[in-house]
Coordinates of C-alpha atoms in Angstrom, one line a residue:
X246 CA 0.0 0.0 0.0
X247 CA 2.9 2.3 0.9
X248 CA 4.8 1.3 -2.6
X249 CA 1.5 2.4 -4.1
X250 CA 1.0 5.7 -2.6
X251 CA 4.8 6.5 -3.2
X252 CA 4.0 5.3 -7.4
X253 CA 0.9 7.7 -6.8
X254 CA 2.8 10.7 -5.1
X255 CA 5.8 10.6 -8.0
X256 CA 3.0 10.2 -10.6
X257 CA 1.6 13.5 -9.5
X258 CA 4.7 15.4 -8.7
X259 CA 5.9 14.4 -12.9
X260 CA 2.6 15.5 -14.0
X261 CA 2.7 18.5 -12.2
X262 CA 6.1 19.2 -14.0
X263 CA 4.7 18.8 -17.6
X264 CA 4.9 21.4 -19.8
X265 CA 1.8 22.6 -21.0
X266 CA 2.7 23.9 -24.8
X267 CA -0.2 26.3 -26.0
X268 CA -1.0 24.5 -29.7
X269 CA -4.2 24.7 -30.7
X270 CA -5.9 22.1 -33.9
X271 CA -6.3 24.3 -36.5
X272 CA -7.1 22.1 -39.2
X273 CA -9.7 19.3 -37.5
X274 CA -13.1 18.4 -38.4
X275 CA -15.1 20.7 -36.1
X276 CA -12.7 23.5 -37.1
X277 CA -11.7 22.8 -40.6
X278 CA -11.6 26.4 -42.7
X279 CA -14.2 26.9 -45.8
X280 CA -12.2 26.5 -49.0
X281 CA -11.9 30.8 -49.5
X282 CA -11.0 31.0 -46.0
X283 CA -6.9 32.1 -45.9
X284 CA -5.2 29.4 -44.6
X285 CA -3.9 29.1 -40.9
X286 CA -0.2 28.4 -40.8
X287 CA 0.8 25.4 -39.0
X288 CA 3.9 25.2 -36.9
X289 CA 4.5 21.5 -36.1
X290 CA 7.2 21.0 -33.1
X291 CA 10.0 18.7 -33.9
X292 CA 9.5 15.2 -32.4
X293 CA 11.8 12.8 -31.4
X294 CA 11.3 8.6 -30.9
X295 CA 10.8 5.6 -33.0
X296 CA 8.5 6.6 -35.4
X297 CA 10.2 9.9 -35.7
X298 CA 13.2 7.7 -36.2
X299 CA 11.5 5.8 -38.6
X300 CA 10.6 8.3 -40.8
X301 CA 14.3 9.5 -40.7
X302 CA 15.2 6.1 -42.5
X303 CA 12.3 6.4 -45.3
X304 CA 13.3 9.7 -46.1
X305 CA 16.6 8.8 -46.5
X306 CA 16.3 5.8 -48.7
X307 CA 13.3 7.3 -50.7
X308 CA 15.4 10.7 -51.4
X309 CA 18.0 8.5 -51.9
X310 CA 16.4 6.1 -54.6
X311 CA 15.1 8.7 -56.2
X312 CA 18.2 11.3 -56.6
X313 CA 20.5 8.6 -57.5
X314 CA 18.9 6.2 -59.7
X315 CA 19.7 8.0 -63.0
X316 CA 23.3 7.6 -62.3
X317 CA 23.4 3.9 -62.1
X318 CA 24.4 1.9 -64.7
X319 CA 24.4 -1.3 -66.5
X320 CA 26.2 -2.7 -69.0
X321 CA 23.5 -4.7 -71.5
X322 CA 26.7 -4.4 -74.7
X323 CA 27.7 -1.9 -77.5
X324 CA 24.2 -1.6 -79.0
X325 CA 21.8 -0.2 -75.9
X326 CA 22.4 2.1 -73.5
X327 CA 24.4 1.6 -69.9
X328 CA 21.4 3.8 -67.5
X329 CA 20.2 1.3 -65.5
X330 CA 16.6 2.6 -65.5
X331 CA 15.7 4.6 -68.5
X332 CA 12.8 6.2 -70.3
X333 CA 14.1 6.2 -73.7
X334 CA 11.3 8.5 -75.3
X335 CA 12.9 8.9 -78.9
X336 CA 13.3 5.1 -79.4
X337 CA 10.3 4.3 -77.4
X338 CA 12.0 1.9 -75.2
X339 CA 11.9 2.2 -71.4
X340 CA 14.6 0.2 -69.4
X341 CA 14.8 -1.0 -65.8
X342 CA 18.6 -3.3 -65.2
X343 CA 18.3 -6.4 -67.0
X344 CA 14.7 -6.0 -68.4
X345 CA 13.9 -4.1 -71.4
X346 CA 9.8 -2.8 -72.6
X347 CA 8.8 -2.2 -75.9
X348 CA 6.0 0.2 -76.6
X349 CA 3.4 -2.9 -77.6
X350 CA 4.2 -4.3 -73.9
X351 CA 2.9 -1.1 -71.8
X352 CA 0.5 -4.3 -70.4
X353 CA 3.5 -4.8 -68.0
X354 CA 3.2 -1.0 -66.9
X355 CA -0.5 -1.7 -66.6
X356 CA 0.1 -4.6 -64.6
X357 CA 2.4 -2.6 -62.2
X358 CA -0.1 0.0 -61.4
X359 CA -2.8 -2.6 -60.7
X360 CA -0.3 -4.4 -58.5
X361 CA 0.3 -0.4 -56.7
X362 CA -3.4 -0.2 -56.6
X363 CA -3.8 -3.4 -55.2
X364 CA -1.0 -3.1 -52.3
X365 CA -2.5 0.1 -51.1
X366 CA -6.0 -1.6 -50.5
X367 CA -3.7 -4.3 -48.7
X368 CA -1.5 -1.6 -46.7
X369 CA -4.4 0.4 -45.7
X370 CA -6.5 -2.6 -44.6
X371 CA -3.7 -3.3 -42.3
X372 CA -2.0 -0.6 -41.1
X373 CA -3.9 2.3 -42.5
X374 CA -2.4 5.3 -43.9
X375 CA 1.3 4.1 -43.9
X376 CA 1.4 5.2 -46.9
X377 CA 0.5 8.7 -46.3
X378 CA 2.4 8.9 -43.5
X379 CA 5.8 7.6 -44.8
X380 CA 6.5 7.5 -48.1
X381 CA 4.1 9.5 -50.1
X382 CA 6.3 11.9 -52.1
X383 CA 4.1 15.0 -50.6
X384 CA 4.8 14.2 -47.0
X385 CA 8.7 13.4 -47.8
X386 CA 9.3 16.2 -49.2
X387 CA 7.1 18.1 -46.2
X388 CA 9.5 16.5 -44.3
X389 CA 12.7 17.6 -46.0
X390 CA 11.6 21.4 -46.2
X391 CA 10.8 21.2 -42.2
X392 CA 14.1 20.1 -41.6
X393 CA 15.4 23.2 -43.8
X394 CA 12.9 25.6 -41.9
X395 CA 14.0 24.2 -38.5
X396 CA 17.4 24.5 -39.0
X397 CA 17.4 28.3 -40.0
X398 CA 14.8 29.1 -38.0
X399 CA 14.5 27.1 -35.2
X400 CA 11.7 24.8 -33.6
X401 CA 8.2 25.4 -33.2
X402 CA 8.5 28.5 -30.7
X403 CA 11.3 30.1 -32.5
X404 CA 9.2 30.3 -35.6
X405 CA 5.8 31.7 -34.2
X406 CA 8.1 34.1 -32.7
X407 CA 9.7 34.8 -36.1
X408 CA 6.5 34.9 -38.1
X409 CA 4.9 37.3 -35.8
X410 CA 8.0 39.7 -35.1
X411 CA 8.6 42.8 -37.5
X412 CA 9.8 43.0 -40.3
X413 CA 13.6 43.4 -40.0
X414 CA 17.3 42.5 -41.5
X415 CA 17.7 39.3 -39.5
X416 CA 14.3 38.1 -40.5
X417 CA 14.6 38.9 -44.1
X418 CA 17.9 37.1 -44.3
X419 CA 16.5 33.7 -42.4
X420 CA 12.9 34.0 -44.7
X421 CA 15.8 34.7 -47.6
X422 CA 18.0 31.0 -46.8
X423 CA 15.4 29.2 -46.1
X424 CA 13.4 29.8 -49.3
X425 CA 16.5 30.1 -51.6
X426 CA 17.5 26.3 -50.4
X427 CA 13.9 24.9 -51.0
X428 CA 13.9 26.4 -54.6
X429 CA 17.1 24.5 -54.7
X430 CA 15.8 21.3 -53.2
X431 CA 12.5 21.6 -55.9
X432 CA 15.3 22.6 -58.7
X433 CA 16.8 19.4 -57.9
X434 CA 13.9 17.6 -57.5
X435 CA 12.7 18.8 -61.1
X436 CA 16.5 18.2 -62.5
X437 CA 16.4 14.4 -61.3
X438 CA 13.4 13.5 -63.1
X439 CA 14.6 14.9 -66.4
X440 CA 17.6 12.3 -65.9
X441 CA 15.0 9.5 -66.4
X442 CA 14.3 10.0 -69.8
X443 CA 18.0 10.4 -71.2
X444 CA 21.4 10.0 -70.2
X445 CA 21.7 11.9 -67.0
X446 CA 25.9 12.4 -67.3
X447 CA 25.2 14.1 -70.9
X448 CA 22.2 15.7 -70.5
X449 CA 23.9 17.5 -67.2
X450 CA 25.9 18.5 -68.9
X451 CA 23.8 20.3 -71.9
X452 CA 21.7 21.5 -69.4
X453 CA 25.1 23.2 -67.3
X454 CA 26.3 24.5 -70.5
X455 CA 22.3 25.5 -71.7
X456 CA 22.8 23.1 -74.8
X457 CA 19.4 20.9 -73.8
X458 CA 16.4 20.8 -75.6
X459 CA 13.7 23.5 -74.1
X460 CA 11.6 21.0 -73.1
X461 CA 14.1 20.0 -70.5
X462 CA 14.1 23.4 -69.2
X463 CA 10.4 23.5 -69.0
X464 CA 9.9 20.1 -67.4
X465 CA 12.3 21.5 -64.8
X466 CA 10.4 24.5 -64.2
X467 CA 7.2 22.9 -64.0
X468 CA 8.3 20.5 -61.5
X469 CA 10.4 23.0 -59.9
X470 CA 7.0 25.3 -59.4
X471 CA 5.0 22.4 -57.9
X472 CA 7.7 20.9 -55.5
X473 CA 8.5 24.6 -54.3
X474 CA 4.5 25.2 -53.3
X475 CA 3.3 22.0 -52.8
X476 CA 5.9 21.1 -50.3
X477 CA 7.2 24.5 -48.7
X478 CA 3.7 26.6 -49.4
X479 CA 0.7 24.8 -49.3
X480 CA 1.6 21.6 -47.3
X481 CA -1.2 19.9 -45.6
X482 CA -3.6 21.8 -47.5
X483 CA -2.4 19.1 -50.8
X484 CA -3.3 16.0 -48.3
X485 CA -6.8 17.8 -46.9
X486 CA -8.3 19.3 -50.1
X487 CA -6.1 18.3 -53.5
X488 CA -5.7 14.1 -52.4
X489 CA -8.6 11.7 -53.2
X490 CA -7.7 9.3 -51.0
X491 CA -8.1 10.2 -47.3
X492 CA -12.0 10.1 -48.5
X493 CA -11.4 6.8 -50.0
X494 CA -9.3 5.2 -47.5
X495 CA -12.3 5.1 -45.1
X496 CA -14.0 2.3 -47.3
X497 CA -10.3 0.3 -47.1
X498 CA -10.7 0.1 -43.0
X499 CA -12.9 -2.6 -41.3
X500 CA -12.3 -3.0 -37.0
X501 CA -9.3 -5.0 -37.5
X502 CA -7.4 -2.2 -39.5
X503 CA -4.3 -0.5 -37.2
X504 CA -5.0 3.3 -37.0
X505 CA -3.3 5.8 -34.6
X506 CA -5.7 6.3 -31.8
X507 CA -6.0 8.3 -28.7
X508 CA -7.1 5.5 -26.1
X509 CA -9.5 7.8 -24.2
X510 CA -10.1 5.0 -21.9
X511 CA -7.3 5.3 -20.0
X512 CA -6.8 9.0 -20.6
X513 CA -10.1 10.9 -19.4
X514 CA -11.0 12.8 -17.5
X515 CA -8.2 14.5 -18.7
X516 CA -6.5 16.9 -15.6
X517 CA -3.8 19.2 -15.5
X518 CA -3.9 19.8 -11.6
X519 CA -3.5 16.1 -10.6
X520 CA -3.1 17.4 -6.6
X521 CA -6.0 19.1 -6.6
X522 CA -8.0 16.7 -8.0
X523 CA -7.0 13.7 -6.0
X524 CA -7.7 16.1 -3.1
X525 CA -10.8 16.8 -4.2
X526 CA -11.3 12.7 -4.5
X527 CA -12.0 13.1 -8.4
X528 CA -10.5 10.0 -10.5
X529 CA -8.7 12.0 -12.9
X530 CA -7.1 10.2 -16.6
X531 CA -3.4 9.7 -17.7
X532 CA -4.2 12.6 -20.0
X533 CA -2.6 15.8 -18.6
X534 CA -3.9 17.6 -21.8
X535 CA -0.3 19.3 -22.3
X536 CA -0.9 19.6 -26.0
X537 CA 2.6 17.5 -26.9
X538 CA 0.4 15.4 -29.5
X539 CA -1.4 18.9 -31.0
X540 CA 2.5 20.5 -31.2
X541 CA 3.9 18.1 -33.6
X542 CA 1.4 17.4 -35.8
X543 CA 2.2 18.3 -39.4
X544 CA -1.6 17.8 -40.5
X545 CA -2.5 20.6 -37.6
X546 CA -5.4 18.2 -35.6
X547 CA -5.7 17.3 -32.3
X548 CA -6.1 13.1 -32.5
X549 CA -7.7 13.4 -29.5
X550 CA -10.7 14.2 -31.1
X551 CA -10.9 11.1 -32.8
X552 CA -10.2 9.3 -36.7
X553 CA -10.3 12.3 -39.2
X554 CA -9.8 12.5 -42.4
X555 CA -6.5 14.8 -42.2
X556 CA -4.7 12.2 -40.1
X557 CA -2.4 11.0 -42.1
X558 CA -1.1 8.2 -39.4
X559 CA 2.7 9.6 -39.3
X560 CA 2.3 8.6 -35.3
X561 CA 4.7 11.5 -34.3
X562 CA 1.6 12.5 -31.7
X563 CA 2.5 8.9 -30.3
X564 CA 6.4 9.7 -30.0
X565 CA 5.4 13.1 -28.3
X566 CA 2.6 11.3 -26.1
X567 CA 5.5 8.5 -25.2
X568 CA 7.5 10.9 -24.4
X569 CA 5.5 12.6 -21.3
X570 CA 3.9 9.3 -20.4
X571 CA 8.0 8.6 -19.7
X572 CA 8.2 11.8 -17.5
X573 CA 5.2 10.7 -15.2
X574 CA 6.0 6.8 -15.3
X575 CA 3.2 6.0 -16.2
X576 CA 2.8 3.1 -19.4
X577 CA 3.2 4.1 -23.0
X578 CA 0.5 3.5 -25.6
X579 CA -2.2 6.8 -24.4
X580 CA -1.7 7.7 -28.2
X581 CA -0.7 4.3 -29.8
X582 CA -1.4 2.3 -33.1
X583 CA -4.5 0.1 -32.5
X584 CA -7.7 -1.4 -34.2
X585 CA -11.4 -0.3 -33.7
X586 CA -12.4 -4.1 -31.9
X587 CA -9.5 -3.9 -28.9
X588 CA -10.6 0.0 -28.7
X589 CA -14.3 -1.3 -27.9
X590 CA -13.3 -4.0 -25.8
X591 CA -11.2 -1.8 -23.8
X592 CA -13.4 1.2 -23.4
X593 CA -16.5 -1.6 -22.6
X594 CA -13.8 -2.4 -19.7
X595 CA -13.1 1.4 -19.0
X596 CA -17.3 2.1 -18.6
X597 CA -18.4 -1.5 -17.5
X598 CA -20.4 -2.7 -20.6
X599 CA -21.4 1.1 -21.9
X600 CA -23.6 1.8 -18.6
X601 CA -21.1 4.6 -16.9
X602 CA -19.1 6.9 -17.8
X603 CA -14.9 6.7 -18.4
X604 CA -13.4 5.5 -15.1
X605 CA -9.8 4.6 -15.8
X606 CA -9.4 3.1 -12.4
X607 CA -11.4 -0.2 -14.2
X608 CA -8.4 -0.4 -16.4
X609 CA -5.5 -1.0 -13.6
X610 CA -4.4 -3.1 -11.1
X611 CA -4.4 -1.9 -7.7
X612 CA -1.1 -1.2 -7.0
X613 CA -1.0 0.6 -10.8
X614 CA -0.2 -0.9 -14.0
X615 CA -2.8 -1.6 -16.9
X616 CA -4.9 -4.3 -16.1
X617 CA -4.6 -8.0 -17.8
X618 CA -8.0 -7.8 -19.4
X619 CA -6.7 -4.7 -21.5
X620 CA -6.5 -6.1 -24.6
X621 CA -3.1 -5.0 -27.2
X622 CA -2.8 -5.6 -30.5
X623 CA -1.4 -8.6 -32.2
X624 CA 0.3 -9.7 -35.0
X625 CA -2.3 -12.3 -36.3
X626 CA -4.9 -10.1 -36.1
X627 CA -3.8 -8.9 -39.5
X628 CA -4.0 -12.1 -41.4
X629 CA -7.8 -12.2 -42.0
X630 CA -9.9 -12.7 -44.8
X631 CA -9.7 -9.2 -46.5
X632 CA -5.8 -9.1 -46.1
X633 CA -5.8 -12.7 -47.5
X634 CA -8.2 -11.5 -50.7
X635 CA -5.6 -8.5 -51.3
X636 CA -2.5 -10.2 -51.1
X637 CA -4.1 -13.1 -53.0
X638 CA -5.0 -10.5 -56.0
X639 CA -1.8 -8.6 -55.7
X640 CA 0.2 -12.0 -55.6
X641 CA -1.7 -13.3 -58.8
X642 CA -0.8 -10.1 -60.8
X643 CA 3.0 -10.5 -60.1
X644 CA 3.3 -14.5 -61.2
X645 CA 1.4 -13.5 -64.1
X646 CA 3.7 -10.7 -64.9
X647 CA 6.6 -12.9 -63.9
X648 CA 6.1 -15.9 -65.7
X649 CA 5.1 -13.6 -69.4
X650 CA 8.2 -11.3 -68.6
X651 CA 10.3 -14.9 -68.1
X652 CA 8.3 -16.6 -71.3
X653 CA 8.2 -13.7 -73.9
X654 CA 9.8 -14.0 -76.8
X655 CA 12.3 -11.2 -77.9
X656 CA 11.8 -12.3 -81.8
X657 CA 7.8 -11.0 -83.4
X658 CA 7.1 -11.4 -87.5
X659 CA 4.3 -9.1 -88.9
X660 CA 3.7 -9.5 -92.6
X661 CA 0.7 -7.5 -94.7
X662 CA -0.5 -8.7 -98.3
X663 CA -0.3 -6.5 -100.9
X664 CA -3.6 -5.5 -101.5
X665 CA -3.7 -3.6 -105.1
X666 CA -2.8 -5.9 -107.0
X667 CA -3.2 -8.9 -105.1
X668 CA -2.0 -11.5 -107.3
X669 CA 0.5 -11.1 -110.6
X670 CA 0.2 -13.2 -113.7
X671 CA 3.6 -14.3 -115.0
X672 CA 4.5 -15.1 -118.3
X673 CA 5.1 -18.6 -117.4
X674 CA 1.6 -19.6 -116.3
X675 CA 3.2 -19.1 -112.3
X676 CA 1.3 -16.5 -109.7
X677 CA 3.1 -14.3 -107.6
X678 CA 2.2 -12.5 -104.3
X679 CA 3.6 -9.8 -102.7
X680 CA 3.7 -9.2 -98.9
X681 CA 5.5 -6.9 -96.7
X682 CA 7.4 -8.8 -94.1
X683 CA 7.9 -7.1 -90.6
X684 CA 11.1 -8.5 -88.6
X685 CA 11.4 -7.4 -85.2
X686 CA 14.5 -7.9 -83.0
X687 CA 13.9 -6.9 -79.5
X688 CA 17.1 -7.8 -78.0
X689 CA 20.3 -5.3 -78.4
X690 CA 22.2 -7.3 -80.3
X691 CA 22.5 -8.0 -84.2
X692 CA 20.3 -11.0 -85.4
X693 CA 20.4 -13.0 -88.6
X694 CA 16.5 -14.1 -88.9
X695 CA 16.2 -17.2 -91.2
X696 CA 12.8 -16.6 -92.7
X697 CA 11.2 -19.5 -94.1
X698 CA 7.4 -20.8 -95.9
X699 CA 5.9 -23.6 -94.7
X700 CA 3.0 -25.0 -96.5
X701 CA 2.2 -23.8 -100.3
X702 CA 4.1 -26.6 -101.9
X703 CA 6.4 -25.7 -104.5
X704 CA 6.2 -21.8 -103.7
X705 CA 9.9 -20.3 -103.3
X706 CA 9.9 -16.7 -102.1
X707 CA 12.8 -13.9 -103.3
X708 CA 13.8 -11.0 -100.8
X709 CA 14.2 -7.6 -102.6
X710 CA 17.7 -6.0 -101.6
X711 CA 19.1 -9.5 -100.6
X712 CA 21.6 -11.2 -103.0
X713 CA 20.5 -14.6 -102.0
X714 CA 18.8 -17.2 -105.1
X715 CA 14.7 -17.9 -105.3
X716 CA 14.2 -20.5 -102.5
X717 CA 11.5 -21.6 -99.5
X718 CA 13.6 -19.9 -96.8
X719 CA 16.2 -16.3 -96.4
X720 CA 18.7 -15.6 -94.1
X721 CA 17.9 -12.0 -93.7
X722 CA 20.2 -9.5 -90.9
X723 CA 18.1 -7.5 -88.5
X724 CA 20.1 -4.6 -86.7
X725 CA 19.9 -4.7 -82.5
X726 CA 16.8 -3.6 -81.1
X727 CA 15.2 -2.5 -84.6
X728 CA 12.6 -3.2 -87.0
X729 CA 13.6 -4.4 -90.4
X730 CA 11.0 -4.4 -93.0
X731 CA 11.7 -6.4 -96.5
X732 CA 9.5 -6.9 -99.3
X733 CA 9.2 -10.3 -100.2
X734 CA 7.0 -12.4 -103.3
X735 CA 6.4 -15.6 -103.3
X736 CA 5.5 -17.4 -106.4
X737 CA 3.9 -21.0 -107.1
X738 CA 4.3 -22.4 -110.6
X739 CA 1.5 -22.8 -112.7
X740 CA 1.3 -27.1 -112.3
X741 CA 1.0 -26.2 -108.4
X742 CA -2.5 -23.5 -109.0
X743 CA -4.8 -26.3 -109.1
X744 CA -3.5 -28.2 -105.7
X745 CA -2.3 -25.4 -104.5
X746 CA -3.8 -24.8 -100.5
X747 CA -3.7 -21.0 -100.5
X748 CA -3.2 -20.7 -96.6
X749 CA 0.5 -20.9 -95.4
X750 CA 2.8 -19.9 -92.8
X751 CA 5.9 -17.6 -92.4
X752 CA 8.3 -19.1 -90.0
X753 CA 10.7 -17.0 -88.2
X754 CA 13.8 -18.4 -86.7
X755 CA 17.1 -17.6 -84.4
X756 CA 18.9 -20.4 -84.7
X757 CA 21.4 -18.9 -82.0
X758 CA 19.0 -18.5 -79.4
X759 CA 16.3 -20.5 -80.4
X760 CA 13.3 -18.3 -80.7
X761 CA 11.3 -18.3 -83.6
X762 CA 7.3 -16.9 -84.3
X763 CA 4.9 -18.1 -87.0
X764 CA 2.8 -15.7 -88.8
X765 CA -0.3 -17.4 -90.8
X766 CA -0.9 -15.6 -94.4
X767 CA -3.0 -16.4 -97.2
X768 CA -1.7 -16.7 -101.0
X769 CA -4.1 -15.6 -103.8
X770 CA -4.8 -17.2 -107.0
X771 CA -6.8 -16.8 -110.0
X772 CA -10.8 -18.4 -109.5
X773 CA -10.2 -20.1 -113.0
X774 CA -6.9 -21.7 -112.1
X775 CA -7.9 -24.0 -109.1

């Protein structure tokens, strides 16, 4: 009992000692701004813990994928080029490493964004926004320009302070910094995505020396103009008002779904005199309502007010909350990640059944602690049926993709009849049709394509330009990664007209590597001669 009141006595003296930080949730539901309204700047305090810490890393290594991927390389031989991942507009190729997509493949592209559309049902069935929180491209680069402002500025205090203080020389020259380096963070963000669709070493070059194409220039601009005011301007107004999906995402969630959540049953009545309440004999929450979670919010809400729509679960509110539950001893988890069905059991626990209000005494043991009937979050509770569905679909997409990126065939024929005239007469009594034969050679290295008939017994076919005699089959060269087009005519002599089967096939062959496709034509004939 004495270890207890001791527990209760330090509890109170920490609590006491909490910093209350005067943030108010300018951006939540009951307070959300008409769209004319000017908006209300937003001043989140840096955090610190694992999610912060978290974030740290995803910034990093999606910065990082993104900046430097234009300047890998990969050697695929003399005829193609070395840029690992490429967009090669002008010869309509795009390249990733080892695998290379022709225009008539974009169904691989297709199959890639159904897969992305796929996973986020999946990660926001599971863990909810994770994707809005971490690594969506509008809240990394958020995150990048805070780090500028913070740094020249200062934290949340220092910048209030700043933004309400007269115009003068110092705060010219910080306002001056901090916006000169996020033009130059969106000028590189704008530079690095030009690199994608040509050779980022040249190209740097010609645009350094101002010898690139205007619409290099432009791209940059454009992309420069949107990074700079999406990012350092406009911020959580993109996620509230421009982004479809924290409207959609509501239909992803079911109970099971992990969300950030304020666990008002173990927090109300929230108190910041603890002594005077427990003198008062009032049961009194681990809430201490210091505002830590309102503070660092990016999105400018108040999670204590429940799941809204501008939450974009970056669980920095749960660092902060962490954080002061550390200074008064008391558990972590007020502000935690957790799913709608342990929320209701626990706050059936925290007003027995629904019949009185919030008591968080229900929730503890008698000498402190968090009861064992509290139910936590587990694991398994995210492999159920919808989660199974998702990764089921997604999973089936991939193989598919897999097994025809593994299967295809780098080697296509395409032939078109002539079709004015469509047969000729000869002199001889033979007919002779003329087609237009379409060799394409998809891998970057020089092919010689044996073209051959099969079927039409008797026809031999001659290849205009090649110095090879009439015969049933052509070795013909095709240049790497290039479409070769040759006329050819085939003719059948005149004691073949009247057995002649006018359906045949063009067979195309690499005898080096073994791949070959078929192309089914038809060979006209007279109506008399058959």
């Amino acid at each position: 009992m004495t270890l207890a009141t001791e527990n209760a006595a330090s509890s109170t003296a920490s609590r006491e000692a909490v910093e209350r930080i005067d943030a108010e949730a300018v951006n939540t539901a009951g307070k959300r701004q008409p769209l004319y309204a000017p908006r209300k700047k937003i001043f989140p305090k840096r955090a610190s813990g694992q999610f912060r810490r978290f974030k740290w890393l995803i910034m990093f290594v999606t910065l990082g994928i993104y900046y430097l991927t234009p300047w890998l390389r990969w050697d695929r031989g003399p005829y193609a080029p070395d840029q690992a991942v490429l967009v090669d507009l002008a010869n309509r190729r795009f390249y990733f490493f080892f695998i290379e997509i022709w225009p008539q493949e974009f169904f691989y592209i297709a199959g890639l964004l159904v897969m992305a559309g796929i996973g986020l049902f999946l990660i926001t069935s599971t863990v909810g926004r994770a994707w809005c929180g971490y690594t969506c491209p509008q809240t990394v680069w958020v995150d990048l320009f805070l780090v500028v402002e913070r740094a020249i500025e200062g934290d949340r205090n220092a910048r209030i302070k700043l933004d309400a203080a007269p115009f003068s020389a110092g705060k010219l020259a910080k306002r001056s910094a901090k916006h000169l380096i996020w033009v130059l963070i969106a000028v590189a963000t704008g530079g690095a995505w030009v690199f994608y669709f040509a050779d980022a070493p040249s190209l740097f070059v010609d645009i350094a020396t101002a010898q690139a194409a205007p619409v290099a220039y432009m791209t940059i601009a454009v992309l420069t103009a949107t990074t700079y005011v999406f990012g350092g301007l406009m911020r959580e107004q993109v996620c509230t008002y421009m982004c479809p999906w924290p409207r959609i995402q509501a239909a992803m969630l079911d109970e099971n779904s992990l969300t950030v959540t304020y666990n008002d049953w173990r927090g109300e009545p929230r108190s910041r005199h603890a002594k005077k309440a427990a003198a008062e004999g009032r049961t009194v929450g681990d809430c201490v309502d210091c505002n830590a979670c309102v503070a660092v919010c990016p999105m400018g809400i108040d999670i204590r007010d429940g799941q809204q729509l501008e939450c974009i679960t970056c669980a920095l509110c749960i660092d902060a909350c962490d954080g002061v539950m550390d200074k008064l001893g008391r558990e972590r988890g007020l502000i935690s990640y957790a799913t709608l069905s342990d929320y209701n059991a626990n706050m059936a626990l925290a007003t027995a059944g629904g019949t009185e209000t919030i008591n968080p005494d229900r929730v503890r043991r008698e000498g402190g602690g968090l009861s064992d009937k509290v139910a936590h979050f587990h694991w398994r509770k995210i492999f159920r049926p919808r989660t199974f569905v998702y990764f089921g679909a997604w999973s089936l997409v991939g193989l598919v993709m897999l097994y025809a990126l593994l299967t295809r065939d780098r080697l296509e024929v395409n032939v078109l009849h002539d079709r004015n005239p469509q047969y000729v007469l000869l002199s001889d009594g033979s007919v002779r049709n003329g087609y237009t034969v379409k060799l394409l050679n998809m891998i970057p290295e020089p092919r010689v394509i044996l073209v051959s008939l099969e079927g039409l017994t008797g026809a031999t076919m001659n290849v205009v330009g090649l110095d090879q005699p009439d015969d049933r089959s052509a070795a013909v060269p095709v240049d790497p990664d290039r479409l070769r087009e040759v006329r050819i005519f085939v003719t059948l002599p005149a004691d073949r007209l009247s057995e002649a089967d006018t359906s045949f096939r063009f067979v195309v062959e690499d005898k080096a590597s073994f791949e070959s496709d078929v192309y089914r034509a038809s060979f006209n004939i007279p109506e008399g001669s058959r």
